[in-house]
CSV table of N, CA and C in Angstrom, one decimal:
chain,number,residue,atom,x,y,z
A,1,MET,N,4.9,29.7,8.3
A,1,MET,CA,3.7,29.2,9.1
A,1,MET,C,4.4,28.0,9.4
A,2,LYS,N,3.9,28.1,10.9
A,2,LYS,CA,3.9,26.8,11.8
A,2,LYS,C,3.5,25.4,11.2
A,3,ARG,N,4.1,24.4,11.1
A,3,ARG,CA,3.5,23.1,10.5
A,3,ARG,C,4.1,21.8,11.6
A,4,VAL,N,3.1,21.4,11.9
A,4,VAL,CA,2.7,19.8,12.3
A,4,VAL,C,3.5,18.8,10.6
A,5,VAL,N,4.2,17.6,10.7
A,5,VAL,CA,4.6,17.2,9.6
A,5,VAL,C,5.0,15.9,10.8
A,6,ILE,N,4.6,15.0,9.8
A,6,ILE,CA,4.6,13.5,10.2
A,6,ILE,C,4.5,12.7,9.2
A,7,GLU,N,5.5,11.4,9.6
A,7,GLU,CA,5.9,10.2,8.6
A,7,GLU,C,4.9,8.9,8.2
A,8,HIS,N,4.4,8.4,7.2
A,8,HIS,CA,3.0,7.6,6.7
A,8,HIS,C,4.2,6.9,6.0
A,9,GLU,N,4.1,5.7,5.8
A,9,GLU,CA,4.4,5.0,5.3
A,9,GLU,C,3.2,4.2,4.3
A,10,ILE,N,3.1,4.3,3.1
A,10,ILE,CA,2.0,3.7,2.4
A,10,ILE,C,2.3,2.0,2.2
A,11,PRO,N,0.5,1.6,3.2
A,11,PRO,CA,0.5,0.4,3.0
A,11,PRO,C,-0.6,-0.7,2.0
A,12,PHE,N,-0.2,-1.1,1.7
A,12,PHE,CA,-1.0,-2.2,0.2
A,12,PHE,C,-2.3,-2.0,0.6
A,13,PHE,N,-2.9,-2.1,1.5
A,13,PHE,CA,-4.7,-1.8,1.5
A,13,PHE,C,-5.1,-0.7,0.9
A,14,ASP,N,-3.9,0.5,0.4
A,14,ASP,CA,-4.4,1.9,0.6
A,14,ASP,C,-4.3,2.0,-1.0
A,15,VAL,N,-3.8,1.4,-1.7
A,15,VAL,CA,-3.3,0.9,-3.4
A,15,VAL,C,-4.5,0.3,-4.5
A,16,ASP,N,-4.5,0.5,-5.4
A,16,ASP,CA,-5.3,0.3,-6.4
A,16,ASP,C,-4.3,-1.3,-6.9
A,17,SER,N,-5.1,-1.4,-8.0
A,17,SER,CA,-4.1,-2.7,-8.8
A,17,SER,C,-3.0,-2.6,-9.6
A,18,TYR,N,-2.7,-1.0,-9.6
A,18,TYR,CA,-1.3,-0.7,-9.8
A,18,TYR,C,-0.7,-0.1,-9.5
A,19,ARG,N,-0.9,-0.4,-7.9
A,19,ARG,CA,0.2,-0.3,-6.7
A,19,ARG,C,0.0,1.1,-6.2
A,20,LEU,N,-1.0,2.3,-6.9
A,20,LEU,CA,-1.0,3.3,-6.8
A,20,LEU,C,-1.8,4.1,-5.4
A,21,VAL,N,-1.6,4.7,-4.8
A,21,VAL,CA,-2.6,5.4,-3.9
A,21,VAL,C,-3.8,5.8,-4.3
A,22,TRP,N,-4.9,4.8,-4.1
A,22,TRP,CA,-6.0,5.2,-4.4
A,22,TRP,C,-6.4,6.5,-4.1
A,23,HIS,N,-7.1,7.0,-5.2
A,23,HIS,CA,-7.4,8.7,-4.7
A,23,HIS,C,-8.0,8.8,-3.6
A,24,GLY,N,-9.2,8.4,-3.2
A,24,GLY,CA,-10.2,8.7,-2.0
A,24,GLY,C,-9.0,8.6,-0.4
A,25,ASN,N,-8.1,7.9,-1.0
A,25,ASN,CA,-7.4,7.9,0.4
A,25,ASN,C,-6.5,9.1,1.0
A,26,TYR,N,-6.4,9.5,-0.2
A,26,TYR,CA,-5.6,11.1,0.4
A,26,TYR,C,-6.6,11.9,1.2
A,27,ALA,N,-7.6,11.8,1.4
A,27,ALA,CA,-8.6,12.1,2.7
A,27,ALA,C,-7.9,12.0,4.0
A,28,LYS,N,-8.2,10.5,3.9
A,28,LYS,CA,-7.8,10.2,4.6
A,28,LYS,C,-6.6,10.4,5.3
A,29,TYR,N,-5.2,10.9,4.2
A,29,TYR,CA,-3.9,11.4,5.1
A,29,TYR,C,-4.3,12.5,5.2
A,30,PHE,N,-5.2,13.5,4.8
A,30,PHE,CA,-5.3,14.8,5.5
A,30,PHE,C,-5.9,14.5,6.7
A,31,GLU,N,-6.1,14.0,6.8
A,31,GLU,CA,-7.0,13.2,8.1
A,31,GLU,C,-6.0,12.8,9.5
A,32,ILE,N,-5.2,12.4,9.0
A,32,ILE,CA,-4.3,11.6,9.6
A,32,ILE,C,-3.0,12.9,10.5
A,33,ALA,N,-3.1,13.6,9.3
A,33,ALA,CA,-2.4,15.3,9.2
A,33,ALA,C,-3.2,16.1,10.5
A,34,ARG,N,-4.2,16.1,10.0
A,34,ARG,CA,-4.9,17.3,10.5
A,34,ARG,C,-5.3,16.7,12.1
A,35,CYS,N,-5.6,15.5,12.5
A,35,CYS,CA,-5.7,15.6,13.7
A,35,CYS,C,-4.6,15.4,14.4
A,36,ALA,N,-3.3,15.3,14.1
A,36,ALA,CA,-1.5,15.5,14.6
A,36,ALA,C,-1.5,16.7,14.9
A,37,LEU,N,-2.0,17.6,14.1
A,37,LEU,CA,-1.9,19.5,14.1
A,37,LEU,C,-3.1,19.9,15.4
A,38,LEU,N,-4.6,19.0,15.0
A,38,LEU,CA,-4.8,19.7,15.9
A,38,LEU,C,-4.5,19.5,17.7
A,39,GLN,N,-4.6,18.0,18.2
A,39,GLN,CA,-3.1,17.4,19.0
A,39,GLN,C,-2.3,18.3,19.4
A,40,GLU,N,-1.4,18.9,18.2
A,40,GLU,CA,-0.7,19.6,19.0
A,40,GLU,C,-0.6,20.8,19.5
A,41,VAL,N,-2.1,21.4,19.4
A,41,VAL,CA,-2.7,22.6,19.7
A,41,VAL,C,-3.5,22.7,21.0
A,42,GLY,N,-3.5,21.2,21.4
A,42,GLY,CA,-4.0,21.2,22.2
A,42,GLY,C,-5.8,20.7,22.2
A,43,TYR,N,-6.3,20.9,21.0
A,43,TYR,CA,-8.1,20.9,20.9
A,43,TYR,C,-8.1,20.2,19.9
A,44,PRO,N,-7.7,18.7,20.1
A,44,PRO,CA,-8.2,17.4,19.3
A,44,PRO,C,-9.6,17.2,19.4
A,45,TYR,N,-10.3,16.5,18.0
A,45,TYR,CA,-11.8,16.7,18.5
A,45,TYR,C,-12.5,16.3,19.6
A,46,PRO,N,-11.9,15.3,20.3
A,46,PRO,CA,-12.8,14.9,21.1
A,46,PRO,C,-12.6,16.0,22.5
A,47,GLU,N,-11.8,16.9,22.7
A,47,GLU,CA,-11.9,17.8,23.2
A,47,GLU,C,-12.7,18.9,22.8
A,48,MET,N,-12.8,19.2,21.6
A,48,MET,CA,-13.9,20.6,21.0
A,48,MET,C,-15.2,20.0,20.9
A,49,GLU,N,-15.3,18.6,21.0
A,49,GLU,CA,-16.9,18.1,21.2
A,49,GLU,C,-17.3,17.8,23.2
A,50,LYS,N,-16.3,18.1,23.5
A,50,LYS,CA,-16.2,19.0,25.3
A,50,LYS,C,-16.9,19.9,24.9
A,51,LEU,N,-16.6,20.8,24.4
A,51,LEU,CA,-17.3,22.1,24.5
A,51,LEU,C,-18.2,22.2,23.6
A,52,GLY,N,-18.5,21.3,23.3
A,52,GLY,CA,-20.7,21.4,22.8
A,52,GLY,C,-20.6,21.5,20.6
A,53,TYR,N,-19.1,21.0,20.2
A,53,TYR,CA,-18.5,21.9,19.1
A,53,TYR,C,-18.6,20.3,17.8
A,54,PHE,N,-19.0,20.0,17.0
A,54,PHE,CA,-18.9,19.2,15.6
A,54,PHE,C,-18.1,19.9,14.7
A,55,PHE,N,-17.0,19.4,14.1
A,55,PHE,CA,-16.6,20.6,12.9
A,55,PHE,C,-16.5,19.5,11.4
A,56,PRO,N,-17.1,19.6,11.0
A,56,PRO,CA,-17.3,18.8,9.7
A,56,PRO,C,-16.4,19.6,8.5
A,57,ILE,N,-16.2,18.4,7.5
A,57,ILE,CA,-15.3,19.2,6.4
A,57,ILE,C,-16.8,19.5,5.7
A,58,VAL,N,-16.4,20.8,5.1
A,58,VAL,CA,-17.3,21.5,4.1
A,58,VAL,C,-16.6,21.9,2.8
A,59,ASP,N,-15.5,21.5,2.5
A,59,ASP,CA,-15.1,21.8,1.5
A,59,ASP,C,-13.4,20.9,1.5
A,60,MET,N,-13.2,20.8,0.7
A,60,MET,CA,-11.8,19.9,0.5
A,60,MET,C,-11.4,19.9,-1.1
A,61,ARG,N,-9.5,19.8,-1.3
A,61,ARG,CA,-9.5,20.7,-2.7
A,61,ARG,C,-8.2,19.8,-2.1
A,62,VAL,N,-7.6,19.2,-3.8
A,62,VAL,CA,-6.6,17.7,-3.9
A,62,VAL,C,-6.0,18.2,-5.1
A,63,LYS,N,-5.0,18.6,-4.9
A,63,LYS,CA,-4.3,18.9,-6.7
A,63,LYS,C,-3.2,17.6,-6.6
A,64,TYR,N,-3.4,16.5,-7.2
A,64,TYR,CA,-3.0,15.4,-7.7
A,64,TYR,C,-1.5,15.7,-8.6
A,65,ILE,N,-0.1,15.5,-8.2
A,65,ILE,CA,1.0,16.1,-8.5
A,65,ILE,C,1.5,15.0,-9.2
A,66,SER,N,2.5,14.2,-8.3
A,66,SER,CA,2.7,12.7,-8.7
A,66,SER,C,2.2,12.0,-8.1
A,67,SER,N,2.4,10.8,-8.7
A,67,SER,CA,1.9,9.4,-7.9
A,67,SER,C,2.7,9.2,-6.4
A,68,ILE,N,1.6,8.3,-5.8
A,68,ILE,CA,2.1,8.0,-4.3
A,68,ILE,C,2.2,6.2,-4.8
A,69,VAL,N,3.0,5.5,-4.1
A,69,VAL,CA,3.0,4.1,-4.5
A,69,VAL,C,3.1,3.1,-3.2
A,70,PHE,N,2.4,2.3,-3.3
A,70,PHE,CA,2.9,1.1,-1.9
A,70,PHE,C,4.5,1.1,-1.9
A,71,GLY,N,4.5,1.1,-0.4
A,71,GLY,CA,5.3,1.4,0.5
A,71,GLY,C,6.2,2.6,0.4
A,72,GLN,N,6.0,3.4,-0.3
A,72,GLN,CA,6.5,4.9,-0.4
A,72,GLN,C,6.7,5.3,0.4
A,73,LYS,N,8.0,6.1,1.3
A,73,LYS,CA,7.4,7.0,2.7
A,73,LYS,C,7.5,8.2,2.0
A,74,ILE,N,6.4,8.7,2.8
A,74,ILE,CA,5.9,10.2,2.8
A,74,ILE,C,5.8,11.1,4.1
A,75,MET,N,6.3,12.5,3.6
A,75,MET,CA,6.0,13.1,4.9
A,75,MET,C,4.6,14.0,4.2
A,76,ILE,N,3.9,13.8,5.5
A,76,ILE,CA,2.3,14.9,5.3
A,76,ILE,C,2.8,16.2,6.4
A,77,GLU,N,2.7,17.3,5.7
A,77,GLU,CA,2.2,18.3,6.3
A,77,GLU,C,1.0,19.3,6.8
A,78,ALA,N,0.5,20.0,7.7
A,78,ALA,CA,-0.6,20.2,7.9
A,78,ALA,C,0.0,21.6,8.3
A,79,TRP,N,-1.2,22.8,8.3
A,79,TRP,CA,-1.1,24.1,8.9
A,79,TRP,C,-2.1,25.1,8.6
A,80,PHE,N,-2.3,25.6,9.4
A,80,PHE,CA,-3.8,26.2,9.4
A,80,PHE,C,-3.6,28.0,8.9
A,81,VAL,N,-4.8,28.0,7.9
A,81,VAL,CA,-4.4,29.0,7.2
A,81,VAL,C,-6.0,30.2,7.8
A,82,ASP,N,-7.1,30.0,8.0
A,82,ASP,CA,-7.1,30.1,8.6
A,82,ASP,C,-8.3,29.8,10.1
A,83,TRP,N,-8.0,30.3,11.4
A,83,TRP,CA,-8.6,29.7,12.3
A,83,TRP,C,-9.6,30.5,12.9
A,84,LYS,N,-10.3,31.6,12.7
A,84,LYS,CA,-11.2,32.9,13.3
A,84,LYS,C,-12.8,32.2,12.8
A,85,ASN,N,-12.6,32.3,11.5
A,85,ASN,CA,-14.5,31.8,11.7
A,85,ASN,C,-14.6,30.8,10.9
A,86,ARG,N,-13.3,29.7,10.5
A,86,ARG,CA,-13.5,28.5,10.2
A,86,ARG,C,-12.0,27.4,10.7
A,87,LEU,N,-11.9,26.5,10.5
A,87,LEU,CA,-10.4,26.0,10.0
A,87,LEU,C,-10.4,25.5,9.0
A,88,LYS,N,-9.4,26.4,8.5
A,88,LYS,CA,-9.0,25.8,7.1
A,88,LYS,C,-7.6,25.4,7.0
A,89,ILE,N,-7.2,24.2,6.8
A,89,ILE,CA,-6.0,23.6,6.8
A,89,ILE,C,-5.6,23.5,5.9
A,90,SER,N,-4.3,24.5,5.8
A,90,SER,CA,-3.7,23.2,4.0
A,90,SER,C,-2.5,21.8,3.9
A,91,TYR,N,-2.2,20.9,3.3
A,91,TYR,CA,-1.8,20.1,3.5
A,91,TYR,C,-0.6,20.1,2.1
A,92,GLU,N,0.5,19.7,2.1
A,92,GLU,CA,1.4,19.1,1.3
A,92,GLU,C,1.8,18.0,1.7
A,93,MET,N,2.2,16.7,1.0
A,93,MET,CA,2.6,15.8,0.7
A,93,MET,C,4.1,15.5,-0.1
A,94,ARG,N,5.1,15.2,0.7
A,94,ARG,CA,6.4,15.1,-0.1
A,94,ARG,C,6.8,13.8,0.1
A,95,ASP,N,7.6,13.1,-1.3
A,95,ASP,CA,8.5,12.3,-0.5
A,95,ASP,C,9.2,11.9,0.2
A,96,SER,N,9.7,10.7,1.2
A,96,SER,CA,10.4,11.0,2.5
A,96,SER,C,12.1,10.9,1.8
A,97,GLU,N,12.4,10.7,0.9
A,97,GLU,CA,13.6,10.7,0.6
A,97,GLU,C,14.4,12.0,-0.7
A,98,THR,N,13.5,12.5,-1.4
A,98,THR,CA,13.4,12.8,-2.4
A,98,THR,C,13.3,14.5,-1.6
A,99,GLY,N,12.3,14.7,-0.9
A,99,GLY,CA,11.4,16.0,-0.9
A,99,GLY,C,10.4,16.3,-1.8
A,100,LYS,N,10.2,15.6,-2.7
A,100,LYS,CA,9.5,16.3,-4.5
A,100,LYS,C,8.0,16.2,-3.9
A,101,ILE,N,7.5,17.2,-3.9
A,101,ILE,CA,5.8,17.4,-3.4
A,101,ILE,C,5.0,16.5,-4.7
A,102,CYS,N,4.5,16.1,-3.9
A,102,CYS,CA,3.4,14.9,-4.8
A,102,CYS,C,2.0,15.1,-4.4
A,103,THR,N,1.6,16.0,-3.6
A,103,THR,CA,0.3,16.0,-3.6
A,103,THR,C,0.3,17.8,-2.8
A,104,ARG,N,-0.9,17.9,-2.9
A,104,ARG,CA,-1.2,19.6,-2.3
A,104,ARG,C,-2.5,19.8,-2.1
A,105,GLY,N,-3.0,20.1,-1.4
A,105,GLY,CA,-4.3,20.3,-0.8
A,105,GLY,C,-5.0,21.1,0.1
A,106,GLN,N,-6.3,21.1,0.7
A,106,GLN,CA,-6.7,21.9,1.8
A,106,GLN,C,-7.8,21.7,2.0
A,107,THR,N,-8.5,21.9,3.5
A,107,THR,CA,-9.8,21.3,3.8
A,107,THR,C,-10.5,22.8,4.5
A,108,THR,N,-11.9,22.8,4.8
A,108,THR,CA,-12.5,23.9,5.1
A,108,THR,C,-13.3,23.1,6.4
A,109,GLN,N,-13.2,23.6,7.2
A,109,GLN,CA,-14.4,23.1,8.7
A,109,GLN,C,-15.1,24.7,9.3
A,110,PHE,N,-16.6,24.0,9.4
A,110,PHE,CA,-16.9,24.7,10.2
A,110,PHE,C,-17.3,24.6,11.7
A,111,ALA,N,-17.5,25.1,12.6
A,111,ALA,CA,-18.2,24.5,14.0
A,111,ALA,C,-20.1,24.4,13.6
A,112,ILE,N,-19.8,23.4,14.6
A,112,ILE,CA,-21.6,23.6,14.4
A,112,ILE,C,-21.6,23.0,16.0
A,113,SER,N,-22.9,23.8,16.3
A,113,SER,CA,-22.9,23.6,18.0
A,113,SER,C,-23.6,22.6,18.5
A,114,MET,N,-23.7,21.6,18.9
A,114,MET,CA,-24.5,20.9,19.2
A,114,MET,C,-24.9,20.5,20.3
A,115,PRO,N,-26.2,20.4,20.9
A,115,PRO,CA,-27.2,19.1,19.9
A,115,PRO,C,-28.0,20.0,19.0
A,116,ASP,N,-28.2,20.8,18.8
A,116,ASP,CA,-29.1,22.0,17.9
A,116,ASP,C,-28.4,21.9,16.3
A,117,ARG,N,-27.5,21.8,16.2
A,117,ARG,CA,-26.7,21.3,15.0
A,117,ARG,C,-26.9,22.8,14.3
A,118,VAL,N,-26.2,24.0,14.7
A,118,VAL,CA,-26.0,25.1,14.6
A,118,VAL,C,-24.4,25.9,13.6
A,119,THR,N,-24.9,25.9,12.3
A,119,THR,CA,-23.6,26.3,12.2
A,119,THR,C,-23.1,27.9,12.7
A,120,GLN,N,-22.0,27.8,13.3
A,120,GLN,CA,-21.2,29.1,14.2
A,120,GLN,C,-20.5,29.7,12.6
A,121,PHE,N,-20.0,31.0,12.9
A,121,PHE,CA,-19.6,31.3,11.8
A,121,PHE,C,-18.2,31.9,12.7
A,122,ASP,N,-18.5,31.9,14.1
A,122,ASP,CA,-16.8,32.2,14.4
A,122,ASP,C,-16.6,30.9,15.0
A,123,ILE,N,-14.8,30.5,15.5
A,123,ILE,CA,-14.7,29.6,16.1
A,123,ILE,C,-14.9,30.0,17.6
A,124,PRO,N,-14.7,29.2,18.3
A,124,PRO,CA,-15.0,29.5,19.3
A,124,PRO,C,-13.9,29.5,20.4
A,125,GLU,N,-13.4,30.8,21.1
A,125,GLU,CA,-12.9,31.6,21.8
A,125,GLU,C,-11.2,31.2,22.1
A,126,VAL,N,-11.5,29.9,22.9
A,126,VAL,CA,-11.0,29.1,23.4
A,126,VAL,C,-9.9,28.6,22.7
A,127,VAL,N,-10.7,27.9,21.1
A,127,VAL,CA,-9.8,27.1,20.3
A,127,VAL,C,-8.5,28.0,19.7
A,128,VAL,N,-9.3,29.3,19.1
A,128,VAL,CA,-8.8,30.6,18.7
A,128,VAL,C,-7.2,30.8,19.2
A,129,SER,N,-7.7,31.5,20.8
A,129,SER,CA,-6.8,31.3,21.6
A,129,SER,C,-4.8,30.0,21.6
A,130,ALA,N,-5.6,28.9,21.6
A,130,ALA,CA,-4.7,28.0,21.6
A,130,ALA,C,-4.2,27.5,20.1
A,131,ILE,N,-4.9,28.2,19.3
A,131,ILE,CA,-4.4,28.0,18.0
A,131,ILE,C,-2.7,29.2,17.9
A,132,ASP,N,-3.6,30.6,18.7
A,132,ASP,CA,-2.5,31.8,18.2
A,132,ASP,C,-1.1,31.7,19.2
A,133,SER,N,-1.4,30.8,20.7
A,133,SER,CA,-0.2,30.8,21.3
A,133,SER,C,0.3,29.3,20.9
A,134,TRP,N,-0.1,28.2,20.5
A,134,TRP,CA,0.5,27.8,19.3
A,134,TRP,C,1.8,28.3,18.5
A,135,LEU,N,0.7,29.3,17.5
A,135,LEU,CA,1.7,29.7,16.4
A,135,LEU,C,2.9,30.5,17.1
A,136,ALA,N,2.5,31.0,18.4
A,136,ALA,CA,3.4,32.4,18.8
A,136,ALA,C,5.0,31.2,19.3
A,137,GLU,N,4.1,30.1,19.9
A,137,GLU,CA,5.8,29.6,20.3
A,137,GLU,C,6.7,29.5,19.2
A,138,SER,N,8.1,29.3,19.9
A,138,SER,CA,9.2,29.5,19.4
A,138,SER,C,8.9,27.7,18.6
A,139,THR,N,9.3,27.6,17.3
A,139,THR,CA,9.4,26.0,17.1
A,139,THR,C,11.2,25.3,17.2
C-alpha cells in the first residue's frame, strides 16, 4: 500500500520528566502524518472544508511498542485503509536509525456536512477519486 513517510525529531517540550514522549503527543504525531498524507492526495483539510465537510476523529487506537525519547529521530508512516465510507488511516512510527517499530496506530474519521452537522456515511466522491488516482500513480 502506498504510504507517506515524514521524519520528525522529538523536541524537549513533547517529553515528560523521564524524557519519554508523553502518551498524549502520539495523537499529534498521527495528525502531522495525516496532514501530510491528505496534502499529498490534494485534499488537505482546508480543501475539504471548501467542499462543505469537516472530518472529526471518531476513533483512535495506539499500540505503544517501545519508548520514544527526547532528541530521537523517527519516521512516521501513514496510509489509507478505507476511504470510501470513512477515512481510516494506519500509522507506524519507526526509529530513523534502526528502523525498529516504536508505535502502531489507526484513526477513523467520518465526513460531517456543514453547517448542519450531519454525519455522512460516504466520503465525498471527489475525495474518493483523488485518493484512488493518487494510489494508482507509480511510487
